[in-house]
Coordinates of C-alpha atoms in Angstrom, one line a residue:
X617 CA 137.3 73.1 114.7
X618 CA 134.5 73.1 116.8
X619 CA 134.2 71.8 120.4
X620 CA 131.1 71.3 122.9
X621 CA 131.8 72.2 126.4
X622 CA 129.4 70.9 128.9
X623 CA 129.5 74.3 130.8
X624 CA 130.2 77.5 128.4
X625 CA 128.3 75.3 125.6
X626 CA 130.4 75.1 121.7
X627 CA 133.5 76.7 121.8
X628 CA 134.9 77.2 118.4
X629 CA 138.9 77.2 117.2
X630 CA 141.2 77.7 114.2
X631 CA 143.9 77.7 113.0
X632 CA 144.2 80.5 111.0
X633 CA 144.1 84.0 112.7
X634 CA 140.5 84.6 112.6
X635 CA 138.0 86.8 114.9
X636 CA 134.8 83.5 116.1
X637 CA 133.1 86.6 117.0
X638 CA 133.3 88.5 114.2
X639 CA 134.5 85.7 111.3
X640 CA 137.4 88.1 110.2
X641 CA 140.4 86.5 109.7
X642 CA 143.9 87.5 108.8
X643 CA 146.6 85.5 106.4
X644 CA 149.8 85.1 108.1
X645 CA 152.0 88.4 108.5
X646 CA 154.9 88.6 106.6
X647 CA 157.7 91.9 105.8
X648 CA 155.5 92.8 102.6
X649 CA 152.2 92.9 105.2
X650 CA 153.8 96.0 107.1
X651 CA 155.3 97.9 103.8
X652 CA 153.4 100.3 101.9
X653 CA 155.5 100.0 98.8
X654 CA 153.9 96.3 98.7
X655 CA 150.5 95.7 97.7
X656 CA 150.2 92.9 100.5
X657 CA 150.6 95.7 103.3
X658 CA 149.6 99.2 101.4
X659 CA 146.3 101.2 101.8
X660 CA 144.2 100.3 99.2
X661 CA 142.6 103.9 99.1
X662 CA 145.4 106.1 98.2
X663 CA 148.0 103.0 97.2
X664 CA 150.0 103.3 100.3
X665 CA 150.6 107.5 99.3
X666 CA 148.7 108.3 102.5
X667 CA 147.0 110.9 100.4
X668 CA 144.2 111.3 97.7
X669 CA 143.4 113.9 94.8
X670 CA 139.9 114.7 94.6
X671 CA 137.8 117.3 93.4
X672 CA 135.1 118.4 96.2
X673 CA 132.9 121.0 96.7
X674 CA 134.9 123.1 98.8
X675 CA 137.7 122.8 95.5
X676 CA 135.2 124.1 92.7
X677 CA 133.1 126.8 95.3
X678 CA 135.4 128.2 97.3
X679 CA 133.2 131.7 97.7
X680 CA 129.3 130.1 98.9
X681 CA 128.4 133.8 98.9
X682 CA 128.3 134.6 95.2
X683 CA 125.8 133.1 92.9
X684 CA 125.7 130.8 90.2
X685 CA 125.4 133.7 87.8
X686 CA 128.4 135.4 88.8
X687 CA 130.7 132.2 88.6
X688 CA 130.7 130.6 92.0
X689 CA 131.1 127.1 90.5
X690 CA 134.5 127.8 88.7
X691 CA 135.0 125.3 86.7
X692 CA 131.8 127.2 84.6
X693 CA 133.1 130.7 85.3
X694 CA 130.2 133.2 85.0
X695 CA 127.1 133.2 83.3
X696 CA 127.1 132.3 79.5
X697 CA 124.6 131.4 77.3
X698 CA 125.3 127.7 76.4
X699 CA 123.9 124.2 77.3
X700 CA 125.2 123.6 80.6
X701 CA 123.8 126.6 82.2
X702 CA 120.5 125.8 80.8
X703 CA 120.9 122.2 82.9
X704 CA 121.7 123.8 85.8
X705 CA 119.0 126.7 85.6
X706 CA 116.0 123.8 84.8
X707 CA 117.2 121.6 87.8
X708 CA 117.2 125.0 89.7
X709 CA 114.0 125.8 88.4
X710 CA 112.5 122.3 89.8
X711 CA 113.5 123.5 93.2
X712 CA 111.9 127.5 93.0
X713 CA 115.6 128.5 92.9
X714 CA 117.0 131.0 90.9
X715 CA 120.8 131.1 89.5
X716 CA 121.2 134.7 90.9
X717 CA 120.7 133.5 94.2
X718 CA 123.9 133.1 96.6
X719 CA 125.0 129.8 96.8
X720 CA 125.0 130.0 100.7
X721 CA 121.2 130.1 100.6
X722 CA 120.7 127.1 98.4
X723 CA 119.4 124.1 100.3
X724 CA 122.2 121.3 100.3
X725 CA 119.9 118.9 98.9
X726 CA 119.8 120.8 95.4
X727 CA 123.2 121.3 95.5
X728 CA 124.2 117.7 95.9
X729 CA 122.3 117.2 92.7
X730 CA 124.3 120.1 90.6
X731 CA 127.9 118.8 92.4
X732 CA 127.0 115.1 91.7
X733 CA 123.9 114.4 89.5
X734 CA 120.9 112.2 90.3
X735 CA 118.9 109.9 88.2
X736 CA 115.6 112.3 87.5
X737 CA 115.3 113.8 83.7
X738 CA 116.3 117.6 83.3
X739 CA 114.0 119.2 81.3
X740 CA 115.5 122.0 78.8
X741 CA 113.5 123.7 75.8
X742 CA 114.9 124.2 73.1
X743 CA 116.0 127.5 71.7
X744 CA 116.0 126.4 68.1
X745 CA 112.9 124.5 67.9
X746 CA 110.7 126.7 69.6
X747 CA 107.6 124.2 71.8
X748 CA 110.0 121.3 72.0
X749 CA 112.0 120.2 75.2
X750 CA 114.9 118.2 75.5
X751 CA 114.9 115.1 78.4
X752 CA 118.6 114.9 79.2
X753 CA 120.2 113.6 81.9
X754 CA 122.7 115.7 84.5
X755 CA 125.7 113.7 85.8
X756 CA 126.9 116.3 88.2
X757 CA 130.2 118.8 87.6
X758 CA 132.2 116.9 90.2
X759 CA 131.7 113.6 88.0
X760 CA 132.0 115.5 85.2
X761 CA 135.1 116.7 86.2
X762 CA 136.8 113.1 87.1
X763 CA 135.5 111.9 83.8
X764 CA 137.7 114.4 82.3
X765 CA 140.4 113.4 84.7
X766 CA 140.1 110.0 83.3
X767 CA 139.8 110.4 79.8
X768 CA 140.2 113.7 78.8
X769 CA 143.2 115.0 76.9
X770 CA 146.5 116.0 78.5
X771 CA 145.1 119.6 78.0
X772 CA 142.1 119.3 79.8
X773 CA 143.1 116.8 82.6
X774 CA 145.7 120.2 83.1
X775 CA 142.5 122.0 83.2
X776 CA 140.6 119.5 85.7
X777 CA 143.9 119.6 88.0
X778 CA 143.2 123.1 89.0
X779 CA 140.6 121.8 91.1
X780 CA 141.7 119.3 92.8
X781 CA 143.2 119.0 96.2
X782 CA 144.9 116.6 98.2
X783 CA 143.9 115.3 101.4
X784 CA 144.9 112.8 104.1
X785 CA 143.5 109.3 102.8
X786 CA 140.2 108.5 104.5
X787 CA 141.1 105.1 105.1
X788 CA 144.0 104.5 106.6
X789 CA 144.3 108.7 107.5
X790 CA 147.4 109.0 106.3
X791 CA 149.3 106.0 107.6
X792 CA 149.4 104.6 104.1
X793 CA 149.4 100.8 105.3
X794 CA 145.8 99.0 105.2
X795 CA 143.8 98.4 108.5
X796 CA 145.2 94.6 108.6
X797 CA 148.5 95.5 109.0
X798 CA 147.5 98.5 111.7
X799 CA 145.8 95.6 113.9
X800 CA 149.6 94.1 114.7
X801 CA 150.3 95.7 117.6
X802 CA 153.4 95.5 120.0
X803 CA 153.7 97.1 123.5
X804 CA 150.2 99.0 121.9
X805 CA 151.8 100.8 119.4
X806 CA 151.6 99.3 115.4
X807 CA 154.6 100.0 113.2
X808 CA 152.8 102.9 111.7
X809 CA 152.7 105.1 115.4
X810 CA 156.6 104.1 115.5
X811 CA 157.1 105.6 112.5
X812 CA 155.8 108.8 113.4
X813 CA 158.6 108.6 116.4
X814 CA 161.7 110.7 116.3
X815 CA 164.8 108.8 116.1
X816 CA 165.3 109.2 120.2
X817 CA 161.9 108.9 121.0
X818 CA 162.5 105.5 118.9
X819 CA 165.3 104.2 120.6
X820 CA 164.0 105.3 124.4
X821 CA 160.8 103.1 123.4
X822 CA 162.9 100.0 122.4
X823 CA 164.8 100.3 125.7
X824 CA 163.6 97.4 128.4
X825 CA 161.1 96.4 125.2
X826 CA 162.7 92.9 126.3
X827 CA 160.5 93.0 129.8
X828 CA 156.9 93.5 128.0
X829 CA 157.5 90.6 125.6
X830 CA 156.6 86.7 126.6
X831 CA 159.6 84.3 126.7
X832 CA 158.3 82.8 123.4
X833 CA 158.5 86.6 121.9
X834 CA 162.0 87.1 123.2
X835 CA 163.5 84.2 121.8
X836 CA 161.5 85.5 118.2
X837 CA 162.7 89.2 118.6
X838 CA 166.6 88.6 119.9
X839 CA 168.2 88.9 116.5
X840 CA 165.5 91.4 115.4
X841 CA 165.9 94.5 118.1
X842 CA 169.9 94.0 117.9
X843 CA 169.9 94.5 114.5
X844 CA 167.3 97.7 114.6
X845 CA 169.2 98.9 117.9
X846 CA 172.4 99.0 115.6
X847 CA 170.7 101.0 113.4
X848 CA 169.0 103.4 116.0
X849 CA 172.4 104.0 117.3
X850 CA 174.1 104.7 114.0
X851 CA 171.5 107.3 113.1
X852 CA 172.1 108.7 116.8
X853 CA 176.0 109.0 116.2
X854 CA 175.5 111.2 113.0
X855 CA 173.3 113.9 114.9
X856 CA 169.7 113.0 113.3
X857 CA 168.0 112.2 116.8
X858 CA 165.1 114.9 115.7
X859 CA 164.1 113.1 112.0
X860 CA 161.2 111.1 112.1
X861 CA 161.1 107.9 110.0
X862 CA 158.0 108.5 107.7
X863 CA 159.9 111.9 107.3
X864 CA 159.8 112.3 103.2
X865 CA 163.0 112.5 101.5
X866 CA 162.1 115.2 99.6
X867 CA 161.8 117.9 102.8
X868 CA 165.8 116.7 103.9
X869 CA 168.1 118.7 103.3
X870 CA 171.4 117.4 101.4
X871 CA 173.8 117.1 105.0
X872 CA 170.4 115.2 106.4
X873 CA 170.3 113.1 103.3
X874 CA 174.2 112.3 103.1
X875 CA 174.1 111.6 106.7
X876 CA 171.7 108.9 106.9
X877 CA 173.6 107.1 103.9
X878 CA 176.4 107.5 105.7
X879 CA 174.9 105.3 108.8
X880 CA 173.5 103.4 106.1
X881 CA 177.1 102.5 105.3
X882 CA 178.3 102.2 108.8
X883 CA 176.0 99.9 109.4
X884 CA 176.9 97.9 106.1
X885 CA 180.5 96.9 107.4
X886 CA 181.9 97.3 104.3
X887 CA 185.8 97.5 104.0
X888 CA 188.2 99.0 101.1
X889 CA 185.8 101.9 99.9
X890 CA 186.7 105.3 99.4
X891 CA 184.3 108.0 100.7
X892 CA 183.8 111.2 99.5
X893 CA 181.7 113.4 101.8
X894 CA 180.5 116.9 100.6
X895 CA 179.9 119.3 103.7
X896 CA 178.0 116.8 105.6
X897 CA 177.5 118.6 108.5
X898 CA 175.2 121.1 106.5
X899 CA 172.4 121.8 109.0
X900 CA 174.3 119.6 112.0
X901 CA 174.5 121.8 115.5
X902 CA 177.7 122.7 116.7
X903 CA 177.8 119.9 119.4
X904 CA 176.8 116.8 117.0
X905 CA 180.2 117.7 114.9
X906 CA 182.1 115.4 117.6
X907 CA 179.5 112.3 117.1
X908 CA 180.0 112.6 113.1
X909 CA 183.3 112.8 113.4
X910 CA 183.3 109.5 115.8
X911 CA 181.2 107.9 113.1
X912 CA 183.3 109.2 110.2
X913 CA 186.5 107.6 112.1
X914 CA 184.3 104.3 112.7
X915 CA 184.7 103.9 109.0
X916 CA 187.9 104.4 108.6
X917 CA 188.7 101.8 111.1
X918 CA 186.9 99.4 109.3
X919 CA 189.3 99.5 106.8
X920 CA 188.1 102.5 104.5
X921 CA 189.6 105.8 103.4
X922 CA 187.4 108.6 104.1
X923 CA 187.7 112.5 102.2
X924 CA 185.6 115.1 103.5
X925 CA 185.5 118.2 102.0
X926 CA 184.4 120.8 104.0

């Protein structure tokens, strides 16, 4: 909608959540918009993983100092007599460079070309037709390489994976949720910089959160905080104030991992279950044995019968 004020001149409205400056525009948030297990809220990049494979230079040429010759590109190990190393000594050639020299002293330029190919004919003679070149074309090692990735065998994608590494994604560095989602922001944090909160930092952010929201927010947000306060405390009573939420679950160990389904279940209010708890306060300090045990009771008053072995 567009309006025409006599003094600022056409102001422009809408009502969908879009930028007039910038034309971006948002669809309407929803839970799946902040999770990156959806596609609606995870990185595109790296698929919400935070991370990416890829093969770079630093991967294939981790020693700049020794030459082509003597296997500084490892993927093609030292100097052999075969068609790739006749590729890479003609583009070489093209540039007064020799395949003896140290990588370190190539110019950057040529080496972009051998890592990632360019469009210009290589030019290699033919050993067994003596007086007649062959015009091929030179893809690069590095697209070589995540060709193979692609399509090669089980074998040689095995092969391929011993030059890969895994860094933080690009886009979203790490966060795993796309740059949409990051843009929703409450007191100036997005759920993303929460997650990377320890439990207590966690819960001493949400206290008073009431007193930076509008009156409009506050009647949205009631149910919401009590619910996530309930759940903040739970993991407080168990001892796991130090665990961060985008902790993976891999790196717990099995008391952390027990304990936060047992505040899962607290928090459930389930009645009539047995529980059988193996060692769960493997890892717990001394003093948080008196808050586990308050939680373990919790679910016994509840109506449950609880067996701890120990």
């Amino acid at each position: 909608m567009m309006l025409l004020d006599q003094n600022d001149g056409v102001q422009h409205f809408s009502k969908f959540l879009m930028d007039p400056k910038t034309g971006l525009s948002y669809d309407e948030p929803a839970p799946n918009t902040f999770s990156f297990n959806s596609p609606y809220g995870a990185c595109p990049t790296c698929n919400g993983l935070g991370k990416v494979e890829g093969i770079t230079e630093e991967s294939i040429i981790p020693d700049k100092k020794l030459s082509i010759s003597r296997g500084a590109i490892l993927p093609l190990g030292e100097y052999r007599d075969i068609w790739i190393f006749k590729k890479v000594e003609a583009i070489l050639k093209r540039y007064k460079v020799s395949i003896s020299t140290p990588v370190k002293d190539i110019q950057q330029e040529v080496m972009d070309i051998l890592l990632h190919g360019d469009n210009e004919p290589v030019v290699v003679k033919s050993v067994k037709y003596p007086g007649t070149d062959w015009h091929t074309k030179f893809e690069g090692i590095i697209e070589f390489l995540k060709k193979q990735q692609n399509e090669g065998s089980d074998k040689i994608r095995q092969w391929v994976s011993d030059f890969t590494i895994v860094n933080a994604c690009p886009d979203c560095n790490g966060l795993r949720l796309k740059k949409e989602s990051l843009f929703f922001k409450i007191n100036d944090k997005n759920i993303a910089e929460l997650a990377q909160l320890d439990i207590q930092s966690l819960a001493n952010w949400f206290d008073g959160l009431e007193k930076k929201l509008s009156d409009k927010q506050n009647k949205i947000a009631s149910e919401v905080l009590k619910e996530i306060r309930k759940r903040i405390s739970f993991l407080l009573d168990v001892g796991l104030d130090y665990l961060h939420l985008n902790r993976p679950l891999r790196t717990l160990s099995g008391g952390e991992a027990q304990r936060i389904r047992l505040a899962t279940q607290i928090g459930t209010q389930l009645v009539g279950v047995l529980y059988i708890l193996d060692e769960p306060s493997i890892g717990l300090h001394q003093r948080d044995n008196v808050k586990l045990i308050k939680a373990l009771k919790e679910l016994r008053d509840l109506g449950n019968s609880v067996i701890v072995v120990e």
